PDB file of C-alpha atoms in Angstrom:
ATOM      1  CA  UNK A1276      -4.028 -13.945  11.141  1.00  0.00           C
ATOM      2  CA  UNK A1277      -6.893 -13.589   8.500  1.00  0.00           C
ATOM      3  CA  UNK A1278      -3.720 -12.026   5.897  1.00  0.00           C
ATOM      4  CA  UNK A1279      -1.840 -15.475   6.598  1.00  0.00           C
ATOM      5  CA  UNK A1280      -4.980 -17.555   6.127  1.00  0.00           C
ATOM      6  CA  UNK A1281      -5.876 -15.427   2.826  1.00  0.00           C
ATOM      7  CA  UNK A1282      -1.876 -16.094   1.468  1.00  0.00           C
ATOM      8  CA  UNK A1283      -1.811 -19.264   1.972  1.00  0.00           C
ATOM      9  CA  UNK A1284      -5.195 -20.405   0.194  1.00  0.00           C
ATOM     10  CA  UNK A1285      -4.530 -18.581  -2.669  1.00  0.00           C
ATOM     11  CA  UNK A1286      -0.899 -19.876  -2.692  1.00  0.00           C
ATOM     12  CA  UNK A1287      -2.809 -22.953  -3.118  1.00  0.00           C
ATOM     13  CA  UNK A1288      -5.030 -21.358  -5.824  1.00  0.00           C
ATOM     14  CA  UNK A1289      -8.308 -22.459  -3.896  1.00  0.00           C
ATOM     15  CA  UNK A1290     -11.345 -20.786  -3.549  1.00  0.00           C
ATOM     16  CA  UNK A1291     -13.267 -19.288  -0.737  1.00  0.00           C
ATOM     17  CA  UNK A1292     -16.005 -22.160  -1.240  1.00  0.00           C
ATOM     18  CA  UNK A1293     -13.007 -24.774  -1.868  1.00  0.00           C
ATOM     19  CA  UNK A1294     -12.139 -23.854   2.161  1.00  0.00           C
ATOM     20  CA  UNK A1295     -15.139 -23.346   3.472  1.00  0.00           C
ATOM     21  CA  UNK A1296     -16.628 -26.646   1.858  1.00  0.00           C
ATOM     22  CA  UNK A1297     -13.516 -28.507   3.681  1.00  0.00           C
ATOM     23  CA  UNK A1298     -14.146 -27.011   7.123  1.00  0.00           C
ATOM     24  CA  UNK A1299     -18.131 -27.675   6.639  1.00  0.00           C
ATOM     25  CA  UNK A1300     -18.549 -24.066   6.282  1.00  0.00           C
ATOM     26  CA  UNK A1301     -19.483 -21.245   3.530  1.00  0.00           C
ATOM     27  CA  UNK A1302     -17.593 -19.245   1.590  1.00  0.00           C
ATOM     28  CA  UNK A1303     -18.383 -15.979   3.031  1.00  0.00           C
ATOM     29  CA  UNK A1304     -17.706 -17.265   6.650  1.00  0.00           C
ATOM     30  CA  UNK A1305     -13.816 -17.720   4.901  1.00  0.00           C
ATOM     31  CA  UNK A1306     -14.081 -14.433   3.558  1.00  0.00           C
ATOM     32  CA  UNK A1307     -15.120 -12.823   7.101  1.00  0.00           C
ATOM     33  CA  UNK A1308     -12.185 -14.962   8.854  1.00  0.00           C
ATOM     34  CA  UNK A1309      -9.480 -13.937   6.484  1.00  0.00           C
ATOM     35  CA  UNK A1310     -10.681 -10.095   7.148  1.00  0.00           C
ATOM     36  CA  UNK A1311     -10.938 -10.326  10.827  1.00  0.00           C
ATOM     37  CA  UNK A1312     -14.937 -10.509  10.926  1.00  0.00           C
ATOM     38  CA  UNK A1313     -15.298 -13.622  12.364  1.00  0.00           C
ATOM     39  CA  UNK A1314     -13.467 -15.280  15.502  1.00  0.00           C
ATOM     40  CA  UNK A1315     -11.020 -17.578  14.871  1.00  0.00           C
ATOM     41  CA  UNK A1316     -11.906 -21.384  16.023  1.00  0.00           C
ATOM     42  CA  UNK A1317      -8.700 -23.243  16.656  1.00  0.00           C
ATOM     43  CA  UNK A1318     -10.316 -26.631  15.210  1.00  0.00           C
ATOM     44  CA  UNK A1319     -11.107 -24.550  11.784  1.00  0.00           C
ATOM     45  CA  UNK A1320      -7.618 -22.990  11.652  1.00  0.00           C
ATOM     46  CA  UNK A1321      -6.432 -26.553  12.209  1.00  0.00           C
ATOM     47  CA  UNK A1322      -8.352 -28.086   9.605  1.00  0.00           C
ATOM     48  CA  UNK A1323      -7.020 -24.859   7.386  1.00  0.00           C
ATOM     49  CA  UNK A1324      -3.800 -25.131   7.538  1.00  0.00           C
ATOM     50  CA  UNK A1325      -4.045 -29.065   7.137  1.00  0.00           C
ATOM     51  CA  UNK A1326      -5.963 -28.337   3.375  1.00  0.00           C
ATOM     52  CA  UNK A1327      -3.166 -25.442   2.643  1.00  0.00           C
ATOM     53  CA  UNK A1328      -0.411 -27.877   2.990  1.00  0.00           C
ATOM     54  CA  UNK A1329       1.760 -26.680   5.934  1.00  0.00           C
ATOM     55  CA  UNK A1330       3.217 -29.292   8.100  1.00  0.00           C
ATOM     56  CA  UNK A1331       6.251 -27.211   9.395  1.00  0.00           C
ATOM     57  CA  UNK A1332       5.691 -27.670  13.268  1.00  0.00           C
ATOM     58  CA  UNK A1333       7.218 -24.323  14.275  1.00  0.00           C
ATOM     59  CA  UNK A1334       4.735 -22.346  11.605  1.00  0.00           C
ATOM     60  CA  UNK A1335       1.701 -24.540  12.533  1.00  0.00           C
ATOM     61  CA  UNK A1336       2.106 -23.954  16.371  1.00  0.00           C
ATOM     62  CA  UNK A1337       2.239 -20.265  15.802  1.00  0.00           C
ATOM     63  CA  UNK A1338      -1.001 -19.519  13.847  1.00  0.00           C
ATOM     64  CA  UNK A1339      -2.512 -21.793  16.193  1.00  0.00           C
ATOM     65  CA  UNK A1340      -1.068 -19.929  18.863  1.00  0.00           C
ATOM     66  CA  UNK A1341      -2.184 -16.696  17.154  1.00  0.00           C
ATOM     67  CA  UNK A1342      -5.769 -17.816  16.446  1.00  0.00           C
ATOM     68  CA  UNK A1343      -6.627 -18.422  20.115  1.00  0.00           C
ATOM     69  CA  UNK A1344      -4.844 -15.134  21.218  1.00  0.00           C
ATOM     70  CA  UNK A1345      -7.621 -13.537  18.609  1.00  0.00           C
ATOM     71  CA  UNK A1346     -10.173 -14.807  20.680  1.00  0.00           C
ATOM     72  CA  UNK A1347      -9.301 -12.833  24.075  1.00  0.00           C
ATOM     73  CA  UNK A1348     -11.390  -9.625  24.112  1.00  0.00           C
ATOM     74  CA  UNK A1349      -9.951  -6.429  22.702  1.00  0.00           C
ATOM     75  CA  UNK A1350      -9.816  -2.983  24.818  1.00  0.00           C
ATOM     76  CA  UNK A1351     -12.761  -1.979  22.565  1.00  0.00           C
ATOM     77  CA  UNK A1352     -14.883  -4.764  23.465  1.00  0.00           C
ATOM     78  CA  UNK A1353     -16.188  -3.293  26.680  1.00  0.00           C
ATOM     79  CA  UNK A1354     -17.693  -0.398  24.739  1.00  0.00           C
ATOM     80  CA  UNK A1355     -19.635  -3.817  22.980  1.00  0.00           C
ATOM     81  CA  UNK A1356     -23.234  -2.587  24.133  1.00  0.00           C
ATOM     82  CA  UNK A1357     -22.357   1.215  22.548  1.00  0.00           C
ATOM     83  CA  UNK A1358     -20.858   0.379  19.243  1.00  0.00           C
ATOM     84  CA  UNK A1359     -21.942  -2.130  16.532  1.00  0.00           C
ATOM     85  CA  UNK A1360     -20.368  -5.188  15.997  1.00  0.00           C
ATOM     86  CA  UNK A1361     -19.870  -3.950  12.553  1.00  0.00           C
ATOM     87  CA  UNK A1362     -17.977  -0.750  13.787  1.00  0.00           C
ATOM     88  CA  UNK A1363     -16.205  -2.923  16.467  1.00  0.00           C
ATOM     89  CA  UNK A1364     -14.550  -4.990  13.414  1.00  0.00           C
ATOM     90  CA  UNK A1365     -13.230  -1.600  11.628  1.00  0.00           C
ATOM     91  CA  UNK A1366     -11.838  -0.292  14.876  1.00  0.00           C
ATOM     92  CA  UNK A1367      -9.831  -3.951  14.674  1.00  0.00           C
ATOM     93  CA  UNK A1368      -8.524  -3.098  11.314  1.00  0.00           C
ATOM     94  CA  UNK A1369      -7.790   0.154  12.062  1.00  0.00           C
ATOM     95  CA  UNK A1370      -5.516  -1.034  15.544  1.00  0.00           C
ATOM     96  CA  UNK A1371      -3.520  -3.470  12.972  1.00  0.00           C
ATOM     97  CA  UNK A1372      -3.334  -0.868   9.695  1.00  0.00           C
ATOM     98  CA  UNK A1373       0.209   0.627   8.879  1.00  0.00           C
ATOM     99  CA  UNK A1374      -1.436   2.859   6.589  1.00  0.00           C
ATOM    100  CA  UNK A1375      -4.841   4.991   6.447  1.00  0.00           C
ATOM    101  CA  UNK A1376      -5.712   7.057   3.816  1.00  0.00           C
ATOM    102  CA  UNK A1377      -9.229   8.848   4.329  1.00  0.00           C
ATOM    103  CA  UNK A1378     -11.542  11.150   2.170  1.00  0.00           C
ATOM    104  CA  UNK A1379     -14.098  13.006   4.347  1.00  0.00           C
ATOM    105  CA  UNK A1380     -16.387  15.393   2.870  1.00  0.00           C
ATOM    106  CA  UNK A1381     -18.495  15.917   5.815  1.00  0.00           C
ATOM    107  CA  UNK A1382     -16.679  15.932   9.268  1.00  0.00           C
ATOM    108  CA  UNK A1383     -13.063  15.548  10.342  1.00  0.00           C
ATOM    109  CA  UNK A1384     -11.877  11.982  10.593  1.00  0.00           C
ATOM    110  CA  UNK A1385     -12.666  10.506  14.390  1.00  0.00           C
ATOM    111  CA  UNK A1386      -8.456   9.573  14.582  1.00  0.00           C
ATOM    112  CA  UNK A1387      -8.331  14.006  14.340  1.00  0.00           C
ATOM    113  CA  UNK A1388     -11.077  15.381  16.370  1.00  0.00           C
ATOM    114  CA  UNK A1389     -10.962  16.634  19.754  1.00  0.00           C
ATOM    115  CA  UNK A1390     -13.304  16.109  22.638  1.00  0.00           C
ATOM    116  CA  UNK A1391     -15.723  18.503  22.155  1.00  0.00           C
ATOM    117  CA  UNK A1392     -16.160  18.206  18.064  1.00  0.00           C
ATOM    118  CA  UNK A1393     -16.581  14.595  18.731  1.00  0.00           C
ATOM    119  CA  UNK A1394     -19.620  14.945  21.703  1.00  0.00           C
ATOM    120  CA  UNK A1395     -20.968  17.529  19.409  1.00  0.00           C
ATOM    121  CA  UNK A1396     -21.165  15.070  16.344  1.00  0.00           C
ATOM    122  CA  UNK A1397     -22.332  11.966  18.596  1.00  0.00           C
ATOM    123  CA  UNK A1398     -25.542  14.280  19.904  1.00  0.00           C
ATOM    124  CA  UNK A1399     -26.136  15.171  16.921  1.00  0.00           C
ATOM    125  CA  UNK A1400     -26.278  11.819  15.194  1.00  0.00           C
ATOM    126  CA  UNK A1401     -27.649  10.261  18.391  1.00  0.00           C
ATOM    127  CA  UNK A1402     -29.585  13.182  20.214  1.00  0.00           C
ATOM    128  CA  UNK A1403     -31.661  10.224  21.652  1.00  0.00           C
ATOM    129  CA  UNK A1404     -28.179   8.836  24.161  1.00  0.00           C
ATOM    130  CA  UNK A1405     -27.939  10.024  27.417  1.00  0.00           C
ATOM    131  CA  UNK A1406     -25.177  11.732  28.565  1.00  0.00           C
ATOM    132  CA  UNK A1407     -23.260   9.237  30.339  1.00  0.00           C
ATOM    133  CA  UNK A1408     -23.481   7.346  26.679  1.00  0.00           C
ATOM    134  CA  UNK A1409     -22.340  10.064  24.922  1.00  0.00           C
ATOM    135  CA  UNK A1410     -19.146  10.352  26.933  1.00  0.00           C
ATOM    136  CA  UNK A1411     -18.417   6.621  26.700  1.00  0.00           C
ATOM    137  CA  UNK A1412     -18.405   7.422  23.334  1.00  0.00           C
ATOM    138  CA  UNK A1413     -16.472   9.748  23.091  1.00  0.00           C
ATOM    139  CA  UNK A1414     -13.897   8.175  25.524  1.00  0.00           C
ATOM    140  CA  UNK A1415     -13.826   5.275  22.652  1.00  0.00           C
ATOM    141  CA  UNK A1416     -13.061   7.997  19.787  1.00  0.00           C
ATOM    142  CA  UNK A1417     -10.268   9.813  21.967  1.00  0.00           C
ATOM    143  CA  UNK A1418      -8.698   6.204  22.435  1.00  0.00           C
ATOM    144  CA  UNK A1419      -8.757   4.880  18.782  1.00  0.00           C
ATOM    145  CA  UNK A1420      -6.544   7.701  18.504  1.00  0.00           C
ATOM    146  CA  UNK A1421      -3.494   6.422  20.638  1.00  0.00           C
ATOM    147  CA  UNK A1422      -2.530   4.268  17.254  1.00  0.00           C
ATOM    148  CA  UNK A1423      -1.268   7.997  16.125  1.00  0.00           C
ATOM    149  CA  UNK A1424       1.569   8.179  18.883  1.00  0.00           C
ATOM    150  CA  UNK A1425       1.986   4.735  19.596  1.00  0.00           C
ATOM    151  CA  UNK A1426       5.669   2.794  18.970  1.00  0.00           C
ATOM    152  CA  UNK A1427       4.513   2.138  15.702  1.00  0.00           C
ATOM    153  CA  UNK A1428       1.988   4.699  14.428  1.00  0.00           C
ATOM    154  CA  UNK A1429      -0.002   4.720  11.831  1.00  0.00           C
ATOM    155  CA  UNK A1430       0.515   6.458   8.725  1.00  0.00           C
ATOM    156  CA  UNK A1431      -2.398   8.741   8.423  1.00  0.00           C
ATOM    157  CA  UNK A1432      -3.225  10.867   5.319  1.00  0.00           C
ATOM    158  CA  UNK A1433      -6.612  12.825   5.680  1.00  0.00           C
ATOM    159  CA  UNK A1434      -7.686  14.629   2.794  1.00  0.00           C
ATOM    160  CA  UNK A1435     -10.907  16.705   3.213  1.00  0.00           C
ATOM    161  CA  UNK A1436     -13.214  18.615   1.565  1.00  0.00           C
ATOM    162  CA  UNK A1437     -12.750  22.793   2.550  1.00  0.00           C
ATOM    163  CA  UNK A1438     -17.074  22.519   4.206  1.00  0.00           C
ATOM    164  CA  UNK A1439     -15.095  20.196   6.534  1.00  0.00           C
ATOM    165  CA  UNK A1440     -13.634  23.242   7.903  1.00  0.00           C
ATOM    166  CA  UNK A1441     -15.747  25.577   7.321  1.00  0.00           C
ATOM    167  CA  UNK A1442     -19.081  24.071   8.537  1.00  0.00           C
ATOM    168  CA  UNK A1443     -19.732  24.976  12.492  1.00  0.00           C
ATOM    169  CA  UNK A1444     -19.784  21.878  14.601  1.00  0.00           C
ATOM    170  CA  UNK A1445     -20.965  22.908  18.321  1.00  0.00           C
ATOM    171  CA  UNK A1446     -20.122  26.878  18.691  1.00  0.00           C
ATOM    172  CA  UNK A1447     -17.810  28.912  17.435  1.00  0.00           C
ATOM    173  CA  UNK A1448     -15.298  28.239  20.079  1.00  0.00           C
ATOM    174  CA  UNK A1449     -15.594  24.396  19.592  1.00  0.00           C
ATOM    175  CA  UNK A1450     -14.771  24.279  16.138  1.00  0.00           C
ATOM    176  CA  UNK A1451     -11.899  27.002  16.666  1.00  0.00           C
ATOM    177  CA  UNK A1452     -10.344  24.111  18.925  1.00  0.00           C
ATOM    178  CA  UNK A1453     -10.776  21.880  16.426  1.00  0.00           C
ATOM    179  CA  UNK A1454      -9.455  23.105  13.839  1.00  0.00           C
ATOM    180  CA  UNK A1455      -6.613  23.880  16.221  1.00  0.00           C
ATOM    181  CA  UNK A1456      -6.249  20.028  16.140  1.00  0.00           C
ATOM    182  CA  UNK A1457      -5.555  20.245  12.896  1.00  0.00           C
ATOM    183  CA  UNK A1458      -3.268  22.621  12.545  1.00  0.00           C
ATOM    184  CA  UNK A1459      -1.280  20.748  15.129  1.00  0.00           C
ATOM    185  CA  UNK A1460      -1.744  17.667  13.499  1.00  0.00           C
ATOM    186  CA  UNK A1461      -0.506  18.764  10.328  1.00  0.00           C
ATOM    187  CA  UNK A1462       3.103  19.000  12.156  1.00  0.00           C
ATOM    188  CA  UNK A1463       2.847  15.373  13.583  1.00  0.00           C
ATOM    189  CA  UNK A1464       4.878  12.646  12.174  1.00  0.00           C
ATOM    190  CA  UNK A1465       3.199  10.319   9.779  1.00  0.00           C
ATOM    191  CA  UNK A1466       0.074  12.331   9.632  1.00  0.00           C
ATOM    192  CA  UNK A1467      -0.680  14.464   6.245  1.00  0.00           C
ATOM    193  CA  UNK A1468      -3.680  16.523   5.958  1.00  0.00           C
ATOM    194  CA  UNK A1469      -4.781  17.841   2.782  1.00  0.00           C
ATOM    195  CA  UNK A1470      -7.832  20.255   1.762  1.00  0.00           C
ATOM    196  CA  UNK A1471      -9.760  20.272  -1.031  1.00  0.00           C
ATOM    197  CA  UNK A1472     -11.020  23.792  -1.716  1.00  0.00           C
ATOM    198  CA  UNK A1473     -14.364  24.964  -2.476  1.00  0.00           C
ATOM    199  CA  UNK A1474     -12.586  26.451  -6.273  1.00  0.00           C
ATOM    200  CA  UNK A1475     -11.685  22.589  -7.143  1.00  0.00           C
ATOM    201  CA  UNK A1476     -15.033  22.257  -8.184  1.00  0.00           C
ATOM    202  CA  UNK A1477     -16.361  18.760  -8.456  1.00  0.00           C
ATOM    203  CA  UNK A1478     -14.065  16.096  -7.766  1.00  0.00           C
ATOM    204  CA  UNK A1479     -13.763  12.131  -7.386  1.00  0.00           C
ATOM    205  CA  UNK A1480     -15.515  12.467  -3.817  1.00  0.00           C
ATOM    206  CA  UNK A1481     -18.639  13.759  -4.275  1.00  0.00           C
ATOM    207  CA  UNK A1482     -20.509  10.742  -4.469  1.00  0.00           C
ATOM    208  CA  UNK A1483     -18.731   9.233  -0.357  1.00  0.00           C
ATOM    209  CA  UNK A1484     -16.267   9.583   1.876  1.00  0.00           C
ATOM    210  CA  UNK A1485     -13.906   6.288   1.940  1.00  0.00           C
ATOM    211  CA  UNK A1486     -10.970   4.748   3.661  1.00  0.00           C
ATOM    212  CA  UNK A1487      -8.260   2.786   2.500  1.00  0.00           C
ATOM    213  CA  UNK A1488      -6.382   0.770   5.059  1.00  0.00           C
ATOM    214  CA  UNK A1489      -2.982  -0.821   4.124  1.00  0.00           C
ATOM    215  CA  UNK A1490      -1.483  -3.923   6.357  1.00  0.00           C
ATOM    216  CA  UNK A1491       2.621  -4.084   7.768  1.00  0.00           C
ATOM    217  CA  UNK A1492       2.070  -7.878   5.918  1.00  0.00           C
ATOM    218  CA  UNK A1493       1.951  -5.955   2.529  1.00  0.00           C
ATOM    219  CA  UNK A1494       4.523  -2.943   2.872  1.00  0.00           C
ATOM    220  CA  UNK A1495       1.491  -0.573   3.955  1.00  0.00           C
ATOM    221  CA  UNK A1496       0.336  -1.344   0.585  1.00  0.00           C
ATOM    222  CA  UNK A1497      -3.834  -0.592  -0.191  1.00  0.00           C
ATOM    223  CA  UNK A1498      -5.304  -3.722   0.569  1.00  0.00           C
ATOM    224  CA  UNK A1499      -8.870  -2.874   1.796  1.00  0.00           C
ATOM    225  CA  UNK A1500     -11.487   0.260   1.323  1.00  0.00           C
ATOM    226  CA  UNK A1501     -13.570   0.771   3.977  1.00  0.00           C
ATOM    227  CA  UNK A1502     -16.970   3.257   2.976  1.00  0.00           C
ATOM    228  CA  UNK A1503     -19.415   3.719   6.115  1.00  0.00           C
ATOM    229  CA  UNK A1504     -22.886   4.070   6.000  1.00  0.00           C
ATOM    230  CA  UNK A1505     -25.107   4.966   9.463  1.00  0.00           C
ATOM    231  CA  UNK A1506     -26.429   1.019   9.740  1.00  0.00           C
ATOM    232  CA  UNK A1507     -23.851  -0.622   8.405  1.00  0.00           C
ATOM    233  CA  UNK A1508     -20.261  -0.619   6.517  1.00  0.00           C
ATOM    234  CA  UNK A1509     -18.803  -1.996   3.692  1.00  0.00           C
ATOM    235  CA  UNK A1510     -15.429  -3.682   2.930  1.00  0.00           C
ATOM    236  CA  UNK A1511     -13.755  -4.455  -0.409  1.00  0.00           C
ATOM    237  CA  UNK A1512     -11.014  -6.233  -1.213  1.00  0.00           C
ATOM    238  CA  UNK A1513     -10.887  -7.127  -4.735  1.00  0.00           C
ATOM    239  CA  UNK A1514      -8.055  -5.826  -6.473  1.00  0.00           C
ATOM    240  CA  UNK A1515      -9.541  -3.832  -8.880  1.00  0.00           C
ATOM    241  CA  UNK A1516     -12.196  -2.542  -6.464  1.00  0.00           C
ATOM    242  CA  UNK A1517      -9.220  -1.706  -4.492  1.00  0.00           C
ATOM    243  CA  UNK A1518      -6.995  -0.352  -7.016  1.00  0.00           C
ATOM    244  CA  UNK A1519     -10.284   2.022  -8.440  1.00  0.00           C
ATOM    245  CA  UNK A1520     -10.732   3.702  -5.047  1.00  0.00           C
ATOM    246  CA  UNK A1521      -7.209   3.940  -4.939  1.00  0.00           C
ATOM    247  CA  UNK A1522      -7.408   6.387  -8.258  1.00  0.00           C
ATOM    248  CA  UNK A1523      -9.887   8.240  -7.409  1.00  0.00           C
ATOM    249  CA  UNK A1524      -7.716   8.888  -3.948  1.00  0.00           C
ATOM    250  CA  UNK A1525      -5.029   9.812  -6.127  1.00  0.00           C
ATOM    251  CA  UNK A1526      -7.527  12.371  -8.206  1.00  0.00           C
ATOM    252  CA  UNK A1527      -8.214  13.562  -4.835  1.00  0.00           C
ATOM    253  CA  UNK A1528      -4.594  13.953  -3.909  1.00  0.00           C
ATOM    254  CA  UNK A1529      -4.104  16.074  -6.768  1.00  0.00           C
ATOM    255  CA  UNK A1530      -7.179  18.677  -6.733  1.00  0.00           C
ATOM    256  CA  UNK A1531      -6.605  19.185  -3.174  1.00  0.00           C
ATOM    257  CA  UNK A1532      -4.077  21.724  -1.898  1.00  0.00           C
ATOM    258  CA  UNK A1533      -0.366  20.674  -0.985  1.00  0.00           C
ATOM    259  CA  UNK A1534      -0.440  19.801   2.641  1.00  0.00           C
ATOM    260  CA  UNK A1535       2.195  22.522   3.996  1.00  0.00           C
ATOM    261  CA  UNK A1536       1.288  25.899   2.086  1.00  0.00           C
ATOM    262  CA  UNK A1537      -1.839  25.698   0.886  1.00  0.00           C
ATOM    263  CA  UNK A1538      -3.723  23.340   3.349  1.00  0.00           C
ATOM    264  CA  UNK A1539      -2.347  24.665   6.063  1.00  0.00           C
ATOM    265  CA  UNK A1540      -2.961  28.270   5.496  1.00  0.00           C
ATOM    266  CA  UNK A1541      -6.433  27.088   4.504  1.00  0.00           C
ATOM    267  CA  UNK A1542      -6.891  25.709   7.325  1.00  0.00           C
ATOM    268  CA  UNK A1543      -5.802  28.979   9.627  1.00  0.00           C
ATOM    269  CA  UNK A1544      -8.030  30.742   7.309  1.00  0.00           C
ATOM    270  CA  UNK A1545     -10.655  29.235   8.325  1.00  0.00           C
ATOM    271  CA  UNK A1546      -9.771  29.300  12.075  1.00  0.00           C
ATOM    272  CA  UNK A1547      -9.483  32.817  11.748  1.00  0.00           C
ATOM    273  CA  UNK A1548     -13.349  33.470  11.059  1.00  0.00           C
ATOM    274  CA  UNK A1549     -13.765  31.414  13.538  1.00  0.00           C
ATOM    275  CA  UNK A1550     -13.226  34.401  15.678  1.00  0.00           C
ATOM    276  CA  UNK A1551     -14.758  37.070  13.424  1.00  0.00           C
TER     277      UNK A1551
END
């Protein structure tokens, strides 16, 4: 809905503020509705489609339709008083993305971890949850993963840094399963795991870990970079924001290891001192 809104204003060549002012709101509320951060009020949408010009019946009636089917509650929702809104609208993105490409340099991505890695990671960044809040939590994480084996799943293409693997997360045994995960992931359809090894030296993602989600309304093409921080998150969209990040994925892409010989054997490397 907010990708339809977004084409059709600039297909007008009108400006955030241009829209906003028209609907008696501000630019930035535009910019939140066009990337899903903000619920869509059928009057607005009205009002929207009135300024970008489109009087065919047939279309009209069907973003309508679609902007008051964005307002019923998504599975995620009742997890509301656990996660942050802000979290809550990249777990949207992430449902509708035909593409995610992720650089972690400190844990495995939540779409790859197993049960235990994850309640290891949640007490550790929120020792102060009880229990019964920890496994909600990780209940959420093992469901965001369904969009892997879904009818349509996601392209996924995980490229981490070799302390991922190495660095113990819960005990020895926990982190053996895990990177078990991986190992089995790496045979999955549509999912590509890469490692960057300790003998790259430094490389273009030292300074954060960052996603970048593509949309089915642009071929899976990069459209948005997602970078996470512990009280909030950040989204860009500009092209050449976009298309930057996108590079220095690319640099990434290339110091890491190829994804069937040397990742993977990388990866059973490091399983195997698991049990040493």
């Amino acid at each position: 809905m907010g990708a339809e809104l977004r084409r059709l204003r600039d297909a007008k060549e009108l400006t955030v503020d241009q829209a906003g002012e028209h609907i008696h709101r501000s630019g930035p509320t535009i910019s939140r509705m066009e990337t899903g951060q903000f619920r869509f009020i059928t009057r607005n949408v009205a009002d929207l489609l009135d300024l970008y010009g489109v009087t065919d019946a047939d279309q009209r009636q069907a973003l309508l339709a679609l902007a008051k089917e964005s307002r019923k509650p998504a599975w995620w929702h009742s997890y509301g008083d656990l996660v942050p809104r802000w979290f809550q609208v990249y777990i949207g993105l992430e449902a509708e993305a035909s593409t995610i490409t992720t650089f972690e340099s400190l844990l495995v991505p939540g779409l790859l971890q197993t049960e235990d890695y994850a309640r290891a990671v949640i007490r550790a960044a929120s020792p102060e949850l009880p229990a019964h809040e920890v496994d909600r939590a990780v209940e959420l994480r093992m469901n965001r993963q369904k969009i892997l084996t879904s009818d349509q799943p996601v392209q996924l293409w995980a490229i981490l840094d070799e302390a991922v693997i190495r660095r113990h997360v819960g005990s020895p045994a926990i982190m053996a399963r895990q990177l078990d995960r991986l190992i089995e992931a790496s045979d999955q359809p549509g999912v590509t795991i890469q490692i960057v090894p300790f003998t790259a030296g430094a490389h273009a993602g030292m300074i954060s870990s960052f996603t970048i989600l593509g949309f089915p309304d642009t071929g899976g093409a990069p459209e948005m970079v997602y970078i996470e921080a512990p009280t909030g998150s950040l989204y860009l969209e500009k092209q050449a924001e976009v298309r930057r990040y996108e590079t220095w994925m690319n640099q990434l892409r290339s110091s890491a290891l190829a994804p069937t010989n040397g990742s993977l054997s990388t990866i059973k490397a490091a399983r195997e001192d698991m049990e040493r």
